[in-house]
XYZ file of C-alpha atoms in Angstrom:
666
model
C 36.602 142.920 157.293
C 37.712 146.666 155.983
C 41.407 144.802 155.777
C 39.828 142.464 153.329
C 37.972 144.900 151.494
C 41.198 147.131 150.457
C 43.111 143.955 149.932
C 40.749 142.984 147.428
C 40.567 146.324 145.739
C 44.384 146.850 146.466
C 44.439 143.806 144.340
C 42.240 144.611 141.549
C 43.621 148.336 141.258
C 46.846 146.251 140.731
C 45.135 144.460 137.173
C 43.987 146.692 135.833
C 47.140 148.982 135.727
C 48.842 145.663 134.143
C 46.473 145.363 131.600
C 46.360 149.158 130.987
C 49.789 148.285 129.757
C 49.418 146.141 126.672
C 48.201 148.397 124.511
C 51.441 149.734 124.507
C 53.451 145.936 122.608
C 51.101 147.175 120.029
C 53.089 148.049 116.923
C 50.874 149.583 114.460
C 53.665 149.498 112.475
C 54.697 146.277 112.132
C 53.902 144.377 108.645
C 53.744 147.813 107.145
C 57.180 147.448 104.964
C 56.141 146.533 101.344
C 55.114 142.777 100.556
C 55.341 141.510 103.859
C 52.087 141.584 105.593
C 50.062 144.164 103.515
C 48.851 146.029 106.448
C 48.707 150.552 107.538
C 48.844 152.148 110.764
C 45.544 153.721 109.854
C 44.157 154.960 113.373
C 39.948 153.212 113.773
C 38.063 151.320 116.798
C 37.526 147.630 117.023
C 35.163 146.382 114.683
C 35.198 150.303 112.511
C 33.771 151.139 109.135
C 36.652 153.266 109.156
C 41.053 153.363 108.891
C 42.124 156.227 108.032
C 46.193 157.020 107.517
C 47.994 158.457 104.325
C 48.206 156.869 101.383
C 51.715 156.202 99.493
C 53.189 156.632 96.276
C 52.618 154.141 94.766
C 49.438 152.794 96.333
C 50.705 149.169 97.619
C 47.833 146.923 99.145
C 46.756 148.668 101.883
C 47.745 151.417 100.680
C 50.809 152.528 103.288
C 54.416 151.254 103.275
C 56.404 152.190 105.824
C 59.569 152.042 103.095
C 58.028 155.358 101.459
C 58.093 158.808 102.680
C 55.887 159.669 99.670
C 52.458 160.023 100.177
C 49.172 160.485 97.696
C 46.587 162.283 100.468
C 44.825 160.211 103.698
C 41.934 158.413 103.323
C 39.666 157.193 104.909
C 38.710 153.133 104.633
C 41.313 150.285 103.724
C 41.347 146.483 103.808
C 43.991 144.353 106.560
C 45.998 142.580 104.834
C 43.754 140.585 101.914
C 45.794 140.654 98.879
C 45.144 141.891 94.874
C 45.105 145.602 95.101
C 42.874 145.915 98.200
C 39.943 147.953 99.155
C 39.385 151.193 100.284
C 41.330 154.664 99.690
C 38.598 156.485 99.363
C 37.842 160.262 99.784
C 41.936 161.255 100.026
C 42.318 164.225 101.003
C 45.910 166.145 100.558
C 46.538 169.564 102.905
C 49.082 170.931 99.718
C 48.582 171.033 95.808
C 49.158 168.468 94.225
C 51.100 169.681 91.612
C 53.560 169.893 94.842
C 55.107 166.881 96.201
C 53.872 165.616 99.530
C 56.331 163.584 102.226
C 56.106 162.336 105.407
C 58.658 163.319 107.821
C 59.074 159.652 109.587
C 60.933 161.373 112.597
C 57.695 162.752 113.543
C 55.348 159.674 113.177
C 53.568 158.642 115.536
C 50.457 155.592 115.666
C 49.089 153.612 118.647
C 45.230 152.668 118.653
C 42.947 154.338 117.550
C 45.299 157.160 116.614
C 48.668 158.281 114.000
C 49.702 161.791 113.710
C 53.493 162.613 111.731
C 54.491 165.768 110.483
C 55.704 166.045 106.779
C 58.549 167.222 105.000
C 57.152 171.035 104.156
C 55.934 171.716 108.281
C 52.236 170.825 107.428
C 51.368 168.339 111.084
C 48.190 165.702 110.692
C 46.916 163.618 113.506
C 44.185 160.665 112.523
C 41.662 159.337 114.630
C 38.214 157.565 113.940
C 34.957 156.678 115.785
C 33.116 153.146 113.929
C 31.474 155.905 111.101
C 33.751 158.567 111.102
C 37.205 159.323 109.986
C 38.414 162.660 111.823
C 41.712 165.019 110.902
C 43.105 167.789 112.238
C 45.650 169.163 109.840
C 48.552 172.111 111.367
C 49.986 174.746 108.732
C 52.436 176.732 109.553
C 52.687 180.397 108.905
C 54.264 180.024 104.753
C 50.982 178.515 103.927
C 47.633 178.864 103.459
C 45.034 176.932 104.844
C 43.456 174.549 101.886
C 42.352 170.758 101.449
C 42.063 168.682 97.860
C 39.797 165.789 97.629
C 39.729 163.120 95.997
C 36.943 162.049 95.857
C 37.890 159.514 92.329
C 40.347 157.693 94.974
C 40.267 154.205 95.819
C 42.836 150.734 95.546
C 40.339 149.059 93.400
C 40.340 151.535 89.611
C 38.490 154.564 89.952
C 35.496 155.703 91.944
C 32.313 157.500 90.868
C 31.029 160.101 92.770
C 28.908 162.980 93.103
C 29.456 165.352 95.265
C 27.486 169.095 96.412
C 28.682 171.743 99.503
C 25.955 172.008 102.123
C 26.290 175.025 104.022
C 30.004 176.937 104.007
C 31.263 173.912 106.302
C 29.536 170.852 104.547
C 29.625 168.667 101.587
C 27.602 165.974 101.137
C 27.736 162.771 98.166
C 28.521 159.793 97.069
C 31.210 157.644 96.080
C 31.236 154.423 94.283
C 33.783 152.112 93.907
C 34.548 148.250 92.727
C 36.118 146.419 95.871
C 39.217 143.640 96.360
C 40.288 142.183 93.423
C 37.318 143.838 91.077
C 35.146 141.540 92.510
C 31.456 143.326 93.323
C 30.870 146.968 93.990
C 30.686 149.254 97.467
C 28.926 152.658 97.914
C 29.399 155.073 101.033
C 27.310 158.258 101.552
C 29.049 160.670 103.584
C 29.400 163.898 104.932
C 32.695 165.756 104.950
C 32.291 168.375 107.413
C 34.374 171.143 108.833
C 35.555 173.379 111.424
C 35.423 176.260 109.795
C 33.996 178.100 106.842
C 35.231 177.030 103.391
C 35.300 178.616 100.192
C 34.510 175.339 97.637
C 36.766 175.727 94.500
C 35.975 173.145 90.910
C 38.755 173.845 87.843
C 38.131 172.069 85.362
C 40.927 169.219 85.487
C 41.905 169.721 89.180
C 40.636 167.805 91.985
C 38.028 170.383 94.174
C 39.924 172.024 96.711
C 38.494 172.886 100.511
C 39.982 176.976 101.006
C 40.150 178.363 104.359
C 41.990 181.134 104.048
C 45.003 182.840 104.467
C 44.404 183.926 108.620
C 43.759 179.968 109.270
C 46.535 177.585 110.998
C 44.616 174.977 112.232
C 41.224 172.867 110.269
C 39.571 169.855 111.233
C 37.453 167.452 109.508
C 35.028 164.728 110.172
C 33.767 162.448 107.724
C 31.232 160.155 108.490
C 29.922 157.184 105.908
C 26.571 155.354 105.588
C 25.378 152.646 102.876
C 22.332 153.855 103.788
C 22.318 157.991 102.821
C 23.334 161.370 102.877
C 20.928 161.658 106.070
C 22.223 158.883 107.520
C 25.417 160.379 107.111
C 25.015 163.511 108.562
C 23.290 162.815 111.356
C 26.265 159.995 112.584
C 28.160 163.371 111.855
C 26.018 164.945 114.403
C 25.618 162.440 117.292
C 29.693 163.803 117.806
C 29.063 167.160 117.689
C 29.913 168.030 121.907
C 33.407 165.117 121.739
C 36.209 166.947 120.333
C 38.982 165.853 119.416
C 41.348 164.667 121.458
C 38.301 162.846 123.998
C 37.329 161.138 120.499
C 40.811 159.879 120.641
C 40.459 158.797 123.896
C 36.581 156.782 123.120
C 39.111 155.410 120.425
C 42.012 154.346 122.745
C 40.072 152.886 125.942
C 37.960 150.381 123.330
C 41.188 149.082 122.277
C 43.253 148.826 125.931
C 39.669 147.130 126.700
C 39.604 144.751 124.440
C 43.349 143.960 124.726
C 42.828 143.605 128.785
C 41.049 140.345 128.096
C 44.663 138.173 127.656
C 47.516 139.319 130.278
C 50.577 137.369 129.682
C 53.869 136.873 131.658
C 57.365 135.792 130.886
C 58.580 136.039 127.312
C 60.674 138.748 125.140
C 59.057 142.177 124.998
C 59.245 141.432 121.153
C 57.342 138.244 121.512
C 54.572 140.352 123.501
C 54.772 143.087 120.818
C 53.675 140.512 118.459
C 51.416 139.238 120.650
C 49.661 141.802 121.356
C 50.144 143.069 118.510
C 47.863 140.015 116.932
C 45.338 140.537 118.886
C 44.311 144.053 118.009
C 45.184 143.491 113.358
C 42.416 140.095 114.511
C 40.107 142.690 115.887
C 39.699 144.848 112.800
C 37.359 143.290 110.671
C 34.143 142.432 110.237
C 32.842 146.043 110.507
C 29.641 147.230 112.370
C 27.409 148.634 109.465
C 24.810 148.982 111.127
C 22.810 152.467 111.439
C 23.243 154.103 115.018
C 18.541 153.491 114.392
C 19.643 149.689 113.608
C 19.476 150.103 109.971
C 21.250 147.987 107.305
C 22.427 147.933 103.192
C 21.204 143.775 102.092
C 23.145 142.003 99.439
C 19.836 142.507 97.215
C 20.137 146.395 97.664
C 17.452 146.182 99.638
C 17.397 148.142 103.792
C 16.010 146.289 106.605
C 16.143 146.293 110.935
C 18.758 144.094 112.577
C 16.683 143.043 115.126
C 18.553 142.440 118.237
C 21.874 142.030 116.708
C 24.145 143.631 115.019
C 24.617 143.605 111.432
C 28.821 143.014 110.762
C 30.060 143.092 106.803
C 33.399 143.103 105.415
C 34.266 139.481 105.176
C 37.477 137.337 103.959
C 37.025 133.714 104.934
C 38.550 131.674 102.500
C 41.093 132.980 104.971
C 39.800 133.964 108.389
C 36.981 131.447 109.060
C 40.638 129.178 110.164
C 41.967 131.235 112.750
C 40.704 134.653 113.174
C 36.944 133.858 113.809
C 37.487 131.419 116.032
C 39.776 134.034 118.611
C 37.076 135.707 117.755
C 33.908 133.057 119.476
C 36.617 132.910 122.344
C 37.440 135.980 123.030
C 34.378 138.453 122.216
C 31.030 135.606 121.750
C 28.780 138.276 122.130
C 29.751 139.717 119.530
C 30.534 136.773 117.470
C 26.857 136.117 118.456
C 25.611 138.947 115.566
C 28.626 138.283 113.526
C 27.242 134.420 112.945
C 24.365 136.230 112.412
C 25.176 138.655 109.454
C 26.048 135.168 107.956
C 22.627 134.310 108.086
C 20.884 137.594 106.797
C 23.468 137.657 104.872
C 22.712 134.075 102.662
C 18.980 134.823 102.835
C 19.996 138.722 100.914
C 21.734 136.571 98.264
C 25.279 135.762 99.080
C 28.019 135.405 96.535
C 31.100 133.760 97.410
C 33.295 136.730 96.274
C 31.762 140.153 96.808
C 27.807 141.024 95.475
C 27.459 144.667 93.644
C 25.962 145.695 96.049
C 28.234 145.813 99.378
C 27.908 147.765 102.198
C 31.646 148.994 102.904
C 34.666 146.873 100.928
C 34.581 143.839 101.043
C 36.230 140.323 99.637
C 35.492 136.937 99.432
C 32.582 134.792 101.621
C 33.560 130.942 101.031
C 33.265 127.909 104.095
C 31.058 130.880 106.270
C 29.292 126.562 106.812
C 32.089 125.736 108.349
C 31.890 129.350 110.668
C 28.709 128.519 111.785
C 29.504 124.766 112.788
C 32.700 126.633 114.802
C 30.473 129.101 116.128
C 27.555 126.551 117.207
C 30.358 124.133 118.796
C 31.059 126.165 121.180
C 28.212 127.143 122.899
C 26.098 130.054 120.306
C 23.842 128.105 120.268
C 21.467 130.702 120.389
C 21.488 131.100 115.508
C 18.644 130.904 113.654
C 19.908 128.284 111.360
C 16.025 128.731 109.354
C 16.995 132.206 108.322
C 19.851 130.932 105.801
C 19.000 127.772 105.361
C 17.339 128.369 101.966
C 20.946 129.770 100.925
C 23.276 127.168 102.276
C 21.763 124.576 100.496
C 21.789 126.344 97.665
C 25.196 126.979 97.884
C 26.272 123.550 98.209
C 24.973 122.579 95.246
C 27.339 125.113 92.930
C 30.355 124.786 95.699
C 33.754 124.713 92.777
C 34.490 121.593 91.824
C 36.987 121.567 88.947
C 40.102 121.705 90.716
C 41.047 118.662 93.654
C 41.973 122.018 96.005
C 37.679 123.399 95.033
C 37.454 119.538 95.939
C 38.680 119.089 99.489
C 37.484 121.949 100.187
C 33.581 121.263 98.412
C 33.766 118.294 100.906
C 34.463 120.179 104.248
C 32.275 122.128 103.204
C 28.955 119.925 102.723
C 31.096 118.276 106.110
C 30.387 120.898 108.037
C 26.763 121.200 106.187
C 25.365 117.502 107.166
C 26.004 118.460 110.776
C 24.103 121.149 111.096
C 21.029 119.664 108.991
C 21.007 117.322 112.013
C 21.085 120.176 114.735
C 17.985 121.562 112.157
C 16.947 118.109 112.714
C 16.464 117.370 108.784
C 17.471 113.849 108.943
C 17.213 113.479 105.525
C 20.028 116.434 104.345
C 21.893 115.268 106.921
C 23.023 111.796 105.433
C 22.911 113.012 101.498
C 25.825 115.999 102.419
C 27.069 113.807 105.459
C 27.281 110.832 102.194
C 28.433 113.819 99.370
C 31.212 114.824 101.164
C 32.893 111.333 102.536
C 32.411 110.158 98.721
C 33.913 113.508 97.637
C 36.750 113.218 100.060
C 37.841 109.694 98.613
C 37.426 109.832 95.253
C 39.417 113.091 95.814
C 42.806 112.070 98.171
C 43.035 108.634 96.707
C 43.022 109.882 93.306
C 45.258 113.629 93.833
C 46.947 113.268 97.256
C 47.571 109.382 98.276
C 50.203 107.968 95.724
C 52.996 111.001 96.701
C 55.264 111.857 93.906
C 58.306 115.039 92.304
C 55.152 116.631 91.430
C 53.850 117.060 95.162
C 56.250 120.044 95.318
C 55.106 122.265 92.436
C 53.167 125.842 93.283
C 49.908 125.415 91.802
C 50.628 121.580 89.777
C 47.137 120.377 88.103
C 45.635 123.518 88.705
C 45.743 124.056 92.552
C 45.267 126.987 93.572
C 47.847 129.288 96.007
C 49.321 125.771 96.934
C 51.563 122.339 96.514
C 50.089 118.647 96.620
C 52.120 118.394 99.280
C 50.502 120.966 101.258
C 46.302 120.260 100.260
C 46.989 116.666 100.688
C 46.294 117.149 104.706
C 43.601 120.349 103.761
C 40.717 118.040 104.992
C 41.516 117.387 108.106
C 37.796 116.438 109.113
C 38.690 113.203 107.452
C 41.981 112.663 109.198
C 40.521 109.447 110.195
C 40.161 108.019 106.354
C 43.838 109.008 105.194
C 44.770 106.647 108.434
C 43.219 104.025 107.427
C 43.778 104.040 103.704
C 47.748 104.606 104.531
C 48.698 103.386 108.167
C 48.742 106.059 110.717
C 53.143 105.287 110.992
C 53.096 106.021 107.781
C 50.925 109.091 107.808
C 53.412 110.749 110.286
C 56.588 109.465 108.294
C 55.087 111.048 105.407
C 54.213 114.200 108.025
C 58.018 114.609 108.881
C 58.613 114.383 105.513
C 56.717 117.458 104.959
C 58.521 120.010 107.590
C 62.077 118.385 107.353
C 62.156 118.776 103.565
C 60.964 122.448 104.235
C 57.313 121.726 101.752
C 55.316 123.332 104.185
C 54.219 127.165 103.710
C 53.653 129.868 106.803
C 53.454 132.150 103.926
C 49.091 130.840 103.113
C 47.170 129.691 104.154
C 45.776 125.933 103.124
C 48.722 123.915 105.484
C 48.345 126.419 108.579
C 46.711 123.904 111.182
C 49.496 120.811 109.450
C 51.756 121.349 112.200
C 49.160 120.491 114.973
C 48.376 116.725 112.337
C 50.930 115.188 115.077
C 48.952 115.214 117.980
C 46.455 112.963 116.624
C 48.717 111.072 115.200
C 50.983 110.317 118.850
C 54.278 113.101 118.454
C 52.410 115.815 120.483
C 56.655 116.740 120.652
C 56.836 117.824 117.274
C 53.454 119.914 117.343
C 55.271 122.065 120.187
C 58.365 121.710 118.521
C 57.310 122.884 115.104
C 55.001 125.486 116.316
C 57.577 127.550 119.043
C 59.602 126.864 115.569
C 57.623 128.992 113.379
C 56.889 131.289 115.871
C 59.838 132.387 117.108
C 62.830 130.959 115.024
C 64.030 131.428 111.578
C 63.022 128.884 109.110
C 63.821 128.401 105.243
C 60.120 129.061 103.438
C 60.545 127.512 99.979
C 57.420 128.832 99.105
C 55.145 132.674 98.183
C 52.454 133.402 98.252
C 51.929 132.359 94.488
C 55.005 130.391 94.170
C 58.094 129.305 94.583
C 61.302 131.561 95.599
C 63.916 131.848 92.968
C 66.352 131.169 96.658
C 64.965 130.030 99.150
C 64.184 132.709 103.210
C 65.815 132.077 105.690
C 63.997 134.417 108.296
C 61.133 134.535 110.631
C 58.271 134.513 109.927
C 56.974 136.981 112.638
C 58.744 139.983 113.243
C 58.796 142.888 115.471
C 59.667 144.879 112.671
C 57.518 146.540 109.772
C 59.069 144.267 108.132
C 56.439 142.041 110.473
C 56.658 138.711 108.164
C 58.048 136.398 106.384
C 58.253 137.215 102.233
C 54.987 137.643 100.019
C 53.221 136.237 103.665
C 50.024 138.069 103.605
C 48.708 139.098 107.149
C 45.342 138.307 105.277
C 42.654 140.233 107.621
C 44.016 138.891 110.636
C 44.072 134.629 109.675
C 48.053 135.067 110.589
C 47.663 137.092 113.618
C 45.532 134.513 115.154
C 47.564 131.651 113.835
C 50.226 132.999 116.091
C 48.128 134.342 118.930
C 46.493 130.858 119.227
C 50.123 129.663 118.857
C 51.297 131.689 122.295
C 48.667 130.463 124.633
C 48.416 127.000 123.714
C 46.324 125.117 121.408
C 44.179 126.017 118.509
C 41.054 124.272 116.620
C 43.063 122.435 114.081
C 39.784 121.753 112.992
C 37.508 124.074 112.878
C 33.557 122.868 113.014
C 34.301 120.975 116.209
C 34.877 122.597 119.905
C 38.347 120.445 120.636
C 41.727 122.574 120.388
C 44.813 120.910 119.484
C 46.966 121.481 122.859
C 50.774 123.136 122.416
C 53.905 124.219 124.462
C 52.239 128.266 125.621
C 55.231 131.046 124.104
C 54.573 132.617 128.085
C 54.616 131.596 131.316
C 51.375 132.535 132.621
C 48.432 133.866 130.737
C 45.272 135.063 132.461
C 42.097 134.818 130.185
C 39.336 136.722 131.017
C 36.525 135.373 129.402
C 33.034 137.217 127.918
C 30.791 135.085 130.822
C 33.033 136.282 133.978
C 34.909 133.518 133.870
C 38.349 133.558 134.724
C 40.857 130.576 133.119
C 45.384 130.481 133.682
C 47.491 128.826 131.726
C 50.652 128.600 133.848
C 54.039 126.511 132.610
C 55.426 124.322 135.604
C 58.954 123.340 135.430
C 59.446 124.374 132.051
C 63.659 125.592 132.202
C 64.413 125.499 128.625
C 61.789 127.161 126.147
C 61.891 123.928 123.548
C 61.343 121.163 126.506
C 58.828 118.807 126.138
C 55.499 119.048 127.608
C 55.275 115.681 129.897
C 51.305 116.651 130.984
C 48.233 118.424 131.520
C 45.602 118.865 134.381
C 42.990 121.063 133.549
C 41.115 122.081 137.123
C 42.871 119.374 138.438
C 42.634 116.640 135.970
C 45.057 115.428 133.386
C 44.329 116.376 130.381
C 43.906 113.585 127.940
C 45.239 113.201 124.029
C 46.579 116.852 124.354
C 42.446 117.308 123.394
C 41.238 119.882 125.679
C 36.953 120.591 124.402
C 36.880 124.681 124.267
C 33.431 124.107 126.491
C 35.202 123.505 129.107
C 38.141 125.881 129.467
C 35.588 128.696 128.964
C 34.313 126.752 132.720
C 37.645 128.716 133.620
C 40.200 127.381 136.026
C 43.836 126.461 135.435
C 44.997 124.948 132.233
C 48.822 123.907 133.923
C 51.355 122.428 131.648
C 54.287 120.144 133.388
C 57.267 119.520 131.655
């Protein structure tokens, strides 16, 4: 018996050691160079309000550009790969007078999950870490440079923030900033408490940024900036919560949170680059939404009122037009407990006043919230059934009456929302509503698809043709897989499959934006699963011809990989879009994908790795394994789950989470 216990403990220890190594594969700089992902290597915790790192000069979408050494300072927050001018960049600190240039010494730059550090070319060093709502910044000065910090309270990636501040104590500044969020849509207000470990003299000179002067004898300064959407008092208490924690302990805590999260998935096989892109993708998918609940359980509603979050944590910071497609389905799989709170937050968002884009009373930078009904349905269908739809049902109904339908793409998206709303109404026992929304969805799709997308001509290849948003008619043609059976009925299965083959053979697919990223998996439903397998693998690992960027055709098509373990991490103009593309890659690597969000099934494809182990939150373990795969591009011969054959390359989420073995035979 003792021998068995020893062996069990040894295996458990080995598993922990393997999992602990997953963080080493995260490339914090992937996608942070130029317009190739729009990402930043900021120090943050999973789903954290704070993401602190340098801002490049000139600023870019997330503030940071790997190609640029010159910086404007260090700011406390940013959104990940969302386009426009980004969001955040607040309370920017410079350890040098603004009249003097500040450049990163790239040889010294280092970042791991939860930590960023660099030296500047003048010898000043900085080390950064974070808690959920507090940035922690250390500055080390050489002897010849007096310790001082210049603070730009107006700093923001979208225009300038308005602000107020005052010195509350010899080591404390407090106040608020009020700023526009992404694309200038909506506003957010952050109260802050800025605490230093040494007293300073506040120097305020007209026309200059305020300066915290620590005197000539000080060589090290630590700054802690806590924020809250509620009040400076809440921000002050947030700082006080961590008073007994040293910088190193906070750094270790942040790293531990990431280590535990990434330990939920272990992989074997594949190249080091494959692993780096995979674990970096998991990391990026868990940056948002962010937990904005105060320590005493309160949050700011979008009606400007303060509410108590009873029985859940309230999340904000949305980019749902992108992320409902991949990221949230991935979180349902990996973090269902957290997804329950995220979905509940959306229901309360409907209650307090939801708009398609950010409102005037956001808790933190945010983007847009279309298609939340599809996300909510997806969570419910995949086992998160303790959702009180009554909280947001009135708001959901109101949203169905103001769905945009001016353009063909909007009508396609509206049909998908109405489809989801019909099912939520059915779940709630509201039969009349369910019938009404189902009929509206089917009628709208038939009218739009037959008129705009059924009869193909040369105009289908033009980006934004016929007023489409970020796509072509070819790409939006497949945008409603809810109605694939109707497309087959009207066109014929063989014809539709041939048209889909033409779409890919002529490089009309666009990995650089969201409307068609599910389309490779449609081959599964048309009886050609080997094409799905080949396409997905090629898109993840091989150079491809890309005719389209995010908003237009390239003058010269780009030939290269869409995903790379490199600062130029994505194809040109490919926004990572708040974890959307990361989650797309992660699902492809796992060997299954939620082609139809709002349905419990996944489409199966060839896993990137030879063996994958998912430690599910319910305590079950799912092992995904390939058998007899000699070459990576071999087609799958059959798939079994716990010994039973899986038909039609399709499997239920609710079966997978029971745990067991998903075996791909080649």
